[in-house]
């Protein structure tokens, strides 16, 4: 199935816990998450700090931090991710599913202009491979698409010269360069609201 109704990503009974030992009981951190994401949909996980958003996001990439135990099912394009070997997971990341981390500063190289980094991602993933000048223009186009006010200036800047919100948008632009089916992002509400000032900020979680 490839229509608009296609379920790209689904979690069923997702649980993450810190296993117990002789000194302390098991500690549930994520307790039974069910979700379904269809093509074209935006799904928001909203919750206070420590609620388990980042752990859930990692699990949706098939990743579980060392020392924790994950159970339940996560399917990406019909393929079960839990238990998949690291090499196969890595093959899906970027191409099928991309992650935008909370701390966008660590995701960029500090010594290269933002536009060049996004342009590099475009050159790696797009066929026919665009030339450097074309990749640079396309990078500015992506920055514009994610709501960056001065895409040309931002493309010419180094990551540390940007505000946190702009840096997060630039990270989303870089994730989009790969044209993945799903982007998992940790963003602040202002970033989500940026493109639609006339509408109220996105409210509750689903
Ligand atoms: N690697 C880990 N080992 C043990 N406990 C962890 C680990 N990672 C997260 N936790 C715990 O799991 C809970 C959920 O953490 P998580 O990072 O998912 O929260 P969050 O909702 O993303 O919070 P924030 O909004 O602050 O980013 C927290 O209590 C945290 O302390
Ligand atoms: Mg988090």
XYZ file of C-alpha atoms and ligand atoms in Angstrom:
238
model
C 0.000 0.000 0.000
C 1.420 3.398 -0.917
C -1.554 5.747 -0.678
C -2.158 8.560 1.770
C -3.573 6.012 4.216
C -0.359 4.030 4.336
C 0.816 3.463 7.915
C 4.493 4.413 7.954
C 5.248 3.871 11.578
C 3.402 2.002 14.298
C 4.120 1.132 17.915
C 2.135 -1.442 19.886
C 2.466 -1.895 23.602
C 5.866 -0.213 23.656
C 7.463 -0.526 27.084
C 10.862 0.588 28.275
C 12.113 -0.156 31.746
C 15.211 -0.158 33.837
C 15.467 -3.794 34.926
C 15.475 -4.489 38.648
C 18.291 -6.153 40.536
C 18.877 -7.345 44.101
C 18.958 -3.780 45.419
C 16.069 -2.132 43.571
C 12.899 -3.129 41.751
C 12.407 -2.669 38.021
C 11.519 0.909 37.081
C 9.065 1.410 34.218
C 9.994 4.473 32.139
C 7.622 4.126 29.175
C 4.460 2.154 29.903
C 2.568 0.821 26.932
C 2.642 3.333 24.085
C 0.446 2.664 21.046
C 0.706 4.984 18.070
C 0.236 5.032 14.347
C 1.633 7.521 11.861
C 0.337 7.732 8.291
C 2.015 9.424 5.350
C 1.587 13.188 5.521
C 0.599 13.166 9.189
C 2.296 15.011 12.005
C 2.106 13.255 15.356
C 3.165 15.118 18.492
C 4.269 13.565 21.767
C 3.805 16.185 24.428
C 4.806 15.800 28.038
C 6.767 17.211 30.912
C 10.500 16.727 31.231
C 11.271 13.093 32.030
C 7.918 11.841 30.755
C 9.635 9.499 28.286
C 9.424 11.401 24.973
C 13.064 10.907 24.028
C 13.074 7.225 25.004
C 9.952 6.705 22.919
C 11.538 8.547 19.966
C 14.659 6.386 20.191
C 12.532 3.249 20.337
C 10.790 4.377 17.133
C 14.243 4.243 15.520
C 14.709 0.747 16.945
C 17.201 1.982 19.523
C 17.276 1.250 23.238
C 19.880 2.884 25.503
C 22.290 0.416 27.104
C 21.095 -0.827 30.469
C 17.411 -0.426 29.636
C 15.007 -3.065 28.339
C 12.513 -2.485 25.556
C 9.509 -4.631 24.718
C 6.506 -4.390 22.437
C 6.455 -3.880 18.695
C 7.692 -1.067 16.468
C 7.048 -1.334 12.743
C 8.494 0.956 10.091
C 6.925 0.447 6.645
C 5.726 -2.931 7.829
C 9.140 -4.065 9.037
C 9.599 -4.961 12.699
C 12.464 -2.920 14.140
C 12.835 -4.447 17.587
C 15.538 -7.053 17.506
C 16.846 -5.965 14.100
C 20.652 -6.085 13.875
C 22.396 -2.706 14.297
C 23.706 -2.799 10.740
C 20.217 -3.158 9.248
C 18.852 -0.414 11.498
C 21.626 1.911 10.384
C 20.673 1.231 6.772
C 17.119 2.424 7.445
C 18.167 5.551 9.278
C 18.575 8.628 7.130
C 17.011 6.875 4.146
C 13.691 5.753 5.654
C 13.630 7.492 8.999
C 15.635 10.473 10.204
C 16.055 11.898 13.677
C 16.456 15.503 14.691
C 18.034 15.641 18.111
C 17.135 17.960 20.940
C 20.606 19.467 20.968
C 21.109 20.488 17.353
C 24.541 21.970 18.085
C 26.036 18.500 18.481
C 24.558 17.331 15.173
C 26.393 19.885 13.036
C 30.092 20.077 12.409
C 31.227 23.351 14.012
C 33.793 24.123 11.313
C 31.584 24.129 8.214
C 28.866 26.533 7.114
C 25.316 25.294 7.692
C 24.373 25.627 4.014
C 27.362 23.530 2.984
C 26.445 20.794 5.475
C 22.876 20.633 4.205
C 24.212 20.832 0.640
C 26.540 17.891 1.331
C 23.582 15.820 2.550
C 21.741 16.711 -0.664
C 24.720 15.721 -2.793
C 24.982 12.373 -1.039
C 21.327 11.466 -1.400
C 19.964 13.057 -4.574
C 20.335 11.500 -8.016
C 21.439 12.900 -10.381
C 23.959 14.365 -7.964
C 23.622 18.178 -7.891
C 26.708 20.355 -8.327
C 27.953 22.355 -5.360
C 26.304 25.623 -6.411
C 22.976 23.904 -7.084
C 23.199 22.041 -3.747
C 23.795 25.347 -1.986
C 20.710 26.888 -3.591
C 18.647 23.805 -2.733
C 19.909 24.026 0.866
C 18.666 27.616 1.123
C 15.350 26.425 -0.332
C 15.047 23.789 2.389
C 15.855 26.380 5.065
C 13.106 28.567 3.651
C 10.694 25.615 3.677
C 11.231 25.001 7.398
C 10.493 28.618 8.273
C 13.950 30.174 8.542
C 13.491 33.922 8.044
C 16.744 34.701 6.202
C 17.719 31.437 4.527
C 20.665 32.951 2.641
C 22.222 34.407 5.766
C 21.637 31.232 7.763
C 23.144 29.074 5.010
C 26.313 31.190 5.197
C 26.524 31.006 8.991
C 28.405 28.546 11.181
C 26.237 26.533 13.597
C 27.376 28.416 16.730
C 26.334 31.735 15.164
C 22.660 30.708 15.087
C 19.997 30.835 17.760
C 18.816 27.518 19.191
C 15.490 27.648 17.369
C 17.077 28.441 14.010
C 19.602 25.668 14.548
C 16.789 23.195 15.161
C 15.069 24.292 11.969
C 18.360 23.881 10.114
C 18.599 20.338 11.518
C 15.124 19.594 10.214
C 16.162 20.969 6.810
C 19.176 18.653 6.847
C 16.995 15.670 7.784
C 14.670 16.571 4.885
C 17.576 16.556 2.442
C 17.558 12.758 2.581
C 13.842 12.667 1.735
C 13.109 10.096 4.439
C 9.612 8.699 4.889
C 9.548 9.671 8.560
C 11.310 12.375 10.567
C 11.416 11.952 14.344
C 12.194 15.297 15.935
C 12.499 16.720 19.422
C 11.479 20.336 19.008
C 10.161 23.087 21.184
C 6.692 24.387 20.699
C 7.916 27.679 19.171
C 9.556 25.769 16.326
C 6.346 23.918 15.500
C 4.296 27.082 15.688
C 6.636 29.140 13.523
C 4.987 28.483 10.167
C 1.453 29.283 11.263
C 1.406 32.422 13.430
C -2.286 32.969 12.676
C -3.248 29.651 14.235
C -2.908 28.756 17.905
C 0.197 26.776 18.838
C -0.238 23.005 18.601
C -2.014 21.968 21.747
C -2.487 18.551 23.246
C -0.741 15.307 22.447
C -2.438 12.413 20.808
N 19.795 5.646 29.587
C 18.961 5.763 30.614
N 19.130 5.017 31.733
C 18.278 5.120 32.775
N 17.229 5.952 32.826
C 17.001 6.722 31.738
C 17.843 6.675 30.594
N 17.379 7.555 29.680
C 16.297 8.126 30.235
N 16.060 7.632 31.479
C 14.943 8.003 32.356
O 13.736 7.754 31.650
C 12.795 8.802 31.903
C 12.333 9.393 30.588
O 13.421 10.080 29.982
P 13.310 10.844 28.595
O 14.677 11.303 28.257
O 12.615 9.981 27.609
O 12.371 12.082 28.974
P 11.829 13.281 28.043
O 10.340 13.191 28.067
O 12.494 13.222 26.727
O 12.292 14.581 28.848
P 12.811 16.024 28.312
O 11.587 16.804 27.971
O 13.525 16.579 29.480
O 13.712 15.772 27.137
C 13.479 9.790 32.837
O 13.065 9.501 34.139
C 14.942 9.496 32.658
O 15.646 9.771 33.841
Mg 13.819 14.489 25.705
